[in-house]
Coordinates of C-alpha atoms and ligand atoms in Angstrom, one line a residue:
M1 CA 1.4 -23.6 -12.3
E2 CA 1.5 -19.6 -12.6
K3 CA 4.9 -18.8 -13.5
I4 CA 6.1 -16.0 -11.7
I5 CA 9.2 -13.9 -11.6
L6 CA 9.3 -11.9 -8.3
D7 CA 11.0 -8.6 -8.5
C8 CA 11.8 -7.7 -5.0
D9 CA 14.0 -5.7 -2.1
P10 CA 14.3 -7.7 0.7
G11 CA 12.9 -6.4 2.9
H12 CA 11.2 -8.7 5.7
D13 CA 7.9 -9.1 4.0
D14 CA 9.8 -9.6 0.7
A15 CA 11.7 -12.3 2.4
I16 CA 8.2 -14.0 3.2
A17 CA 6.5 -13.2 -0.4
I18 CA 9.9 -15.4 -1.5
L19 CA 9.2 -18.1 1.0
L20 CA 5.6 -18.1 -0.2
A21 CA 6.3 -18.4 -3.9
A22 CA 8.6 -21.2 -3.1
G23 CA 6.6 -23.2 -1.0
N24 CA 3.6 -23.2 -3.0
P25 CA 3.0 -25.8 -5.4
G26 CA 1.0 -24.2 -7.4
I27 CA 3.5 -21.3 -8.0
E28 CA 6.6 -22.2 -10.2
L29 CA 9.4 -19.5 -9.2
L30 CA 10.9 -18.7 -12.7
G31 CA 13.3 -16.2 -11.0
I32 CA 14.2 -13.7 -8.5
T33 CA 15.5 -10.3 -9.6
T34 CA 16.6 -7.4 -6.8
V35 CA 16.3 -3.8 -7.2
A36 CA 17.6 -1.0 -4.7
G37 CA 14.6 -0.1 -2.2
N38 CA 14.4 -1.0 1.3
N39 CA 17.9 -0.7 1.2
T40 CA 21.1 -0.9 -1.4
I41 CA 21.3 -3.0 -4.4
E42 CA 24.0 -5.0 -2.7
N43 CA 22.4 -5.7 0.7
V44 CA 19.2 -6.4 -0.9
T45 CA 20.7 -8.9 -3.5
R46 CA 22.6 -10.4 -0.3
N47 CA 19.7 -10.8 1.7
A48 CA 17.7 -12.5 -1.3
Q49 CA 20.4 -14.9 -1.7
A50 CA 20.6 -15.6 2.0
V51 CA 16.6 -16.3 2.2
C52 CA 17.2 -19.0 -0.4
Q53 CA 19.7 -20.1 1.4
V54 CA 18.5 -21.0 4.6
A55 CA 15.2 -22.5 2.7
G56 CA 17.1 -24.6 0.4
I57 CA 15.4 -22.4 -2.5
D58 CA 17.6 -23.1 -6.0
V59 CA 16.1 -20.3 -8.6
P60 CA 18.0 -17.9 -10.4
I61 CA 18.7 -14.4 -8.9
A62 CA 19.9 -11.5 -10.8
R63 CA 20.8 -8.5 -9.5
G64 CA 18.8 -5.1 -10.8
A65 CA 18.6 -1.7 -10.6
S66 CA 20.8 0.1 -8.1
V67 CA 19.2 3.7 -8.2
P68 CA 15.3 5.0 -9.3
L69 CA 15.1 6.2 -12.9
V70 CA 15.0 10.0 -11.9
T71 CA 14.6 10.3 -8.3
P72 CA 17.5 10.6 -5.9
Q73 CA 17.9 7.3 -4.1
I74 CA 16.5 6.5 -0.6
V75 CA 16.3 3.5 1.5
S76 CA 14.5 2.3 4.4
E77 CA 16.9 1.8 7.5
D78 CA 14.3 2.9 10.2
I79 CA 11.8 0.2 9.4
H80 CA 14.3 -2.8 7.9
G81 CA 17.3 -2.2 9.5
D82 CA 21.1 -1.0 8.1
G83 CA 21.4 -4.4 6.5
G84 CA 18.0 -4.7 5.4
L85 CA 16.8 -7.5 6.6
D86 CA 18.0 -7.3 10.3
G87 CA 16.9 -9.5 12.7
P88 CA 17.6 -12.9 11.8
V89 CA 21.1 -14.4 11.5
L90 CA 22.1 -14.3 8.1
P91 CA 24.2 -17.3 7.2
E92 CA 27.4 -16.1 4.8
V93 CA 26.4 -16.3 1.3
T94 CA 27.7 -19.1 -0.9
G95 CA 26.0 -19.3 -4.2
E96 CA 26.3 -17.6 -7.7
L97 CA 24.0 -14.7 -9.0
D98 CA 22.8 -15.3 -12.3
P99 CA 25.2 -13.2 -14.7
R100 CA 22.7 -11.5 -16.5
H101 CA 20.9 -8.0 -15.1
A102 CA 17.9 -8.2 -13.4
I103 CA 16.2 -6.5 -16.9
D104 CA 17.7 -9.3 -19.0
L105 CA 16.6 -12.1 -17.2
I106 CA 13.1 -10.2 -17.2
I107 CA 13.2 -10.0 -20.8
D108 CA 14.8 -13.5 -22.1
T109 CA 12.5 -15.3 -19.5
V110 CA 9.2 -13.8 -20.7
L111 CA 10.3 -14.0 -24.5
A112 CA 11.5 -17.9 -23.5
H113 CA 7.8 -18.9 -22.9
P114 CA 4.7 -18.7 -24.6
P115 CA 2.7 -15.5 -24.6
K116 CA 0.7 -14.9 -21.7
T117 CA 2.0 -17.2 -19.4
V118 CA 4.3 -15.5 -17.3
T119 CA 3.4 -13.4 -14.2
L120 CA 5.5 -10.2 -13.0
V121 CA 5.6 -9.9 -9.2
P122 CA 7.1 -6.3 -8.5
V123 CA 7.6 -5.9 -4.8
G124 CA 10.1 -3.1 -4.4
P125 CA 10.4 -0.3 -6.4
F126 CA 8.9 -0.7 -9.7
T127 CA 12.9 0.5 -11.7
N128 CA 13.3 -2.8 -12.9
I129 CA 10.0 -3.3 -14.6
A130 CA 10.2 0.0 -16.3
L131 CA 13.7 -0.7 -17.6
A132 CA 12.7 -3.7 -18.9
M133 CA 9.8 -2.3 -21.1
R134 CA 12.1 0.3 -22.2
K135 CA 14.9 -2.1 -23.3
E136 CA 12.1 -4.6 -25.0
P137 CA 8.9 -3.6 -25.3
A138 CA 7.7 -6.7 -26.8
I139 CA 7.2 -7.9 -23.1
I140 CA 4.3 -5.8 -22.7
E141 CA 2.1 -7.8 -24.6
R142 CA 3.7 -10.9 -23.8
V143 CA 3.5 -11.2 -19.9
K144 CA 0.4 -13.0 -18.5
Q145 CA -0.3 -10.1 -15.9
V146 CA 1.9 -7.7 -13.3
I147 CA 0.7 -8.1 -9.7
V148 CA 2.5 -4.9 -7.7
M149 CA 2.7 -4.3 -4.2
G150 CA 2.6 -0.6 -4.2
G151 CA 0.6 2.4 -3.8
S152 CA -3.0 3.2 -2.1
Y153 CA -6.3 4.7 -2.1
T154 CA -6.6 6.1 1.4
R155 CA -3.0 6.7 3.4
G156 CA 0.8 6.9 2.6
N157 CA 3.2 5.4 4.8
V158 CA 6.3 7.4 4.0
T159 CA 4.5 10.5 3.3
P160 CA 0.5 11.4 4.3
S161 CA -0.3 10.2 0.5
A162 CA 2.3 8.1 -0.6
E163 CA 3.5 4.6 -0.1
Y164 CA 6.9 3.2 -0.1
N165 CA 7.9 1.8 -3.5
L166 CA 5.9 4.6 -5.1
Y167 CA 7.6 7.1 -3.8
V168 CA 11.3 5.8 -4.1
D169 CA 10.7 5.7 -8.0
P170 CA 7.4 7.3 -8.9
E171 CA 8.6 7.4 -12.6
A172 CA 8.7 3.4 -13.1
A173 CA 5.4 3.2 -11.4
E174 CA 4.1 6.0 -13.7
A175 CA 5.2 3.4 -16.8
V176 CA 3.7 0.3 -15.2
F177 CA 0.7 1.6 -14.6
R178 CA 0.2 3.3 -17.9
A179 CA 1.4 0.5 -20.1
D180 CA -1.3 -1.7 -21.8
W181 CA -1.2 -5.0 -19.7
P182 CA -3.5 -6.2 -17.1
V183 CA -2.3 -5.0 -13.4
T184 CA -3.2 -5.5 -10.3
M185 CA -2.6 -3.2 -7.4
V186 CA -1.9 -4.5 -3.9
G187 CA -1.7 -1.4 -1.8
L188 CA -1.6 -0.7 1.8
D189 CA -5.3 -0.9 2.0
L190 CA -5.0 -4.4 1.6
T191 CA -1.3 -5.2 2.9
H192 CA -2.1 -3.7 6.0
Q193 CA -4.9 -6.5 6.9
A194 CA -2.3 -8.9 6.5
L195 CA -0.8 -8.9 9.7
A196 CA 1.3 -11.3 11.1
T197 CA -0.6 -11.7 14.2
P198 CA 0.3 -13.9 17.5
E199 CA -1.8 -16.3 16.1
L200 CA -0.2 -16.9 13.0
Q201 CA 3.2 -16.4 14.7
D202 CA 2.5 -19.8 16.8
R203 CA 1.3 -21.4 13.8
V204 CA 4.8 -21.2 11.9
R205 CA 6.7 -21.9 15.3
A206 CA 3.9 -24.7 15.7
V207 CA 5.2 -26.3 12.1
G208 CA 8.5 -26.2 13.3
E209 CA 8.3 -28.0 16.5
A210 CA 6.2 -30.6 14.8
A211 CA 9.1 -31.4 12.4
G212 CA 11.6 -31.4 14.7
D213 CA 13.2 -28.8 12.5
M214 CA 13.2 -24.7 13.6
E215 CA 15.2 -23.8 10.9
I216 CA 13.0 -21.9 8.6
S217 CA 10.3 -21.2 11.0
Q218 CA 12.8 -19.5 13.6
F219 CA 14.0 -17.6 10.9
I220 CA 10.6 -16.1 10.1
L221 CA 9.9 -15.4 13.7
D222 CA 13.0 -13.6 13.9
I223 CA 11.9 -11.8 10.6
W224 CA 8.7 -10.9 12.3
G225 CA 10.0 -9.9 15.7
F226 CA 12.3 -7.2 14.0
I227 CA 10.0 -5.7 11.7
G228 CA 7.2 -6.0 14.7
K229 CA 9.2 -4.2 16.9
T230 CA 9.7 -1.0 14.3
Y231 CA 6.1 -1.5 13.0
E232 CA 5.0 -0.9 16.6
E233 CA 7.5 1.7 17.3
V234 CA 7.1 3.9 14.0
F235 CA 3.2 3.3 13.3
E236 CA 2.0 1.8 16.6
F237 CA 0.5 -1.6 14.5
P238 CA -0.1 -4.3 16.8
A239 CA 1.6 -6.9 14.5
P240 CA 3.7 -6.5 11.0
P241 CA 1.8 -6.4 7.8
V242 CA 3.3 -8.9 5.2
H243 CA 2.7 -6.7 2.8
D244 CA 4.5 -8.5 -0.3
A245 CA 3.5 -11.6 0.5
C246 CA -0.1 -10.6 -0.4
C247 CA 0.4 -10.7 -4.0
V248 CA 2.1 -14.4 -4.5
A249 CA -1.2 -15.2 -2.3
A250 CA -3.5 -13.6 -4.8
L251 CA -1.9 -15.5 -7.2
I252 CA -2.1 -18.9 -5.9
D253 CA -5.8 -18.6 -4.4
P254 CA -7.4 -15.4 -6.6
L255 CA -10.3 -15.6 -3.2
V256 CA -7.9 -14.5 -1.1
M257 CA -8.4 -10.9 -1.9
A258 CA -11.5 -8.8 -3.3
T259 CA -10.5 -6.0 -6.0
E260 CA -12.1 -3.3 -7.8
P261 CA -11.5 -2.0 -11.3
A262 CA -10.1 1.3 -11.4
H263 CA -7.9 3.9 -13.3
V264 CA -4.7 4.4 -11.1
A265 CA -2.6 7.9 -12.0
V266 CA 0.7 8.4 -10.4
E267 CA 1.6 11.9 -8.9
L268 CA 4.9 13.1 -10.6
H269 CA 4.9 16.5 -9.6
G270 CA 2.9 17.2 -6.2
Q271 CA 4.5 19.6 -4.0
W272 CA 3.3 17.3 -0.8
T273 CA 1.5 14.2 -2.9
K274 CA 4.6 13.0 -5.2
G275 CA 4.3 8.9 -5.6
M276 CA 0.7 9.1 -4.4
T277 CA -1.6 6.7 -6.4
V278 CA -4.8 8.6 -7.8
V279 CA -7.2 5.6 -7.7
N280 CA -10.7 6.6 -9.6
F281 CA -12.9 3.4 -9.2
A282 CA -15.2 2.7 -11.9
D283 CA -17.7 1.5 -9.6
R284 CA -17.8 4.3 -7.1
P285 CA -19.8 7.4 -8.4
G286 CA -19.3 10.7 -7.4
M287 CA -16.8 12.4 -9.8
H288 CA -17.7 14.8 -12.1
H289 CA -17.1 13.8 -15.8
S290 CA -17.0 16.7 -17.6
T291 CA -13.4 17.8 -18.0
G292 CA -10.6 15.8 -20.6
V293 CA -9.0 14.8 -17.5
A294 CA -12.1 13.2 -16.1
A295 CA -12.4 10.9 -19.5
E296 CA -8.8 10.0 -19.1
L297 CA -9.3 8.7 -15.7
Q298 CA -12.6 6.8 -17.1
D299 CA -10.1 4.1 -18.4
H300 CA -10.5 1.4 -15.3
R301 CA -7.7 -0.9 -16.7
T302 CA -6.2 -1.5 -13.2
L303 CA -7.7 -4.1 -10.5
V304 CA -7.0 -2.5 -7.4
A305 CA -7.3 -4.8 -4.0
T306 CA -9.6 -3.9 -1.5
E307 CA -10.9 -6.5 1.2
L308 CA -8.2 -10.2 2.4
D309 CA -9.6 -13.0 3.9
W310 CA -7.0 -13.3 6.0
P311 CA -7.6 -16.9 7.3
R312 CA -7.2 -17.9 3.7
F313 CA -3.9 -15.8 3.5
A314 CA -2.6 -17.4 6.9
D315 CA -3.2 -20.8 6.2
L316 CA -1.1 -20.5 2.8
V317 CA 1.9 -19.0 4.5
V318 CA 1.7 -21.8 6.9
D319 CA 1.4 -24.5 4.6
A320 CA 4.5 -23.0 2.6
V321 CA 6.3 -23.0 5.7
A322 CA 5.6 -27.0 6.2
R323 CA 6.6 -27.9 2.7
L324 CA 9.8 -25.8 2.7
T325 CA 10.3 -27.5 6.2
A326 CA 9.4 -31.0 4.7
A327 CA 11.6 -30.7 2.0
R328 CA 14.5 -29.9 3.9
S329 CA 14.7 -33.7 5.4
A330 CA 13.3 -35.1 2.1
Ligands
LIG1 C1 6.6 -2.1 0.6 O1 7.6 -0.9 0.9 C2 8.5 -2.0 1.8 O2 9.3 -1.6 3.1 C3 7.7 -3.3 1.8 O3 8.8 -4.3 1.4 C4 6.9 -3.4 0.9 O4 7.0 -3.9 0.0 C5 5.0 -1.7 1.9 O5 5.1 0.0 1.7
LIG2 CA1 9.4 -4.8 -1.0

């Protein structure tokens, strides 16, 4: 069992990450923490609660940072809609939030478990993770690993060079990549391969139809309907990428993606490149090594995701939907 804390900003693909984590028997979802990113902290927290309510997921949910560390806040209404999870009808939230701030839930949970057993999965801006490290540095050697959705080594989606989670809070991302813990970067290069194609949507629909219970399947189809439309309009994608779920999938089945060791630096000052991940792969020669900067970039401490096994990924999503749907009638 992989014990995880999912730190998210739902968000359409965040919602699928929650469902995959809760629906897979290999994952123990210790808690969900929220961070301002795709939308305000109020809305993304409400959305996390709503997703859990629809799917019958009972885990602690703690509200986190409402603004990035340094950079002024932005939200992503053009992609995720005014509420951050537009498309599906969200239920009126009835459950209570965990009384702690997200960073305290993260610290308490990591320290309450044996060393190297809890994995952090930030799939929004990394603000909460950076604040938790700052408040309790002991978590750095205590967590098993950090698997992040963010960054890219080929292209951005906010600017030509910066991916959204990095662009929103680059200072937090810099702290997370620099810290001495194992980090896997699941960036756009990988997540743009994880498309919710018509085939995957048909399979999710079929799960609900076979069970005679469309609640969860329809919720997901409505999520993909909305985000698919914006991805088509804004990015000319044929189907929406399920970015954040890729991190959870990698924990369930490492064969779902290939990774390569690399050094990842975060650009904090560039006029056109703020939030860019500058990735120096260990096994891709071509750099001239005689400068001091080059020496630092030889510390290939991060695993960077490169290739997705889409059929394996799709099977995991369908399986989780089937299990969550079956659990509703159990
Ligand atoms: C990332 O930004 C958000 O819009 C998504 O939820 C994902 O985490 C993709 O760039
Ligand atoms: Ca996200």
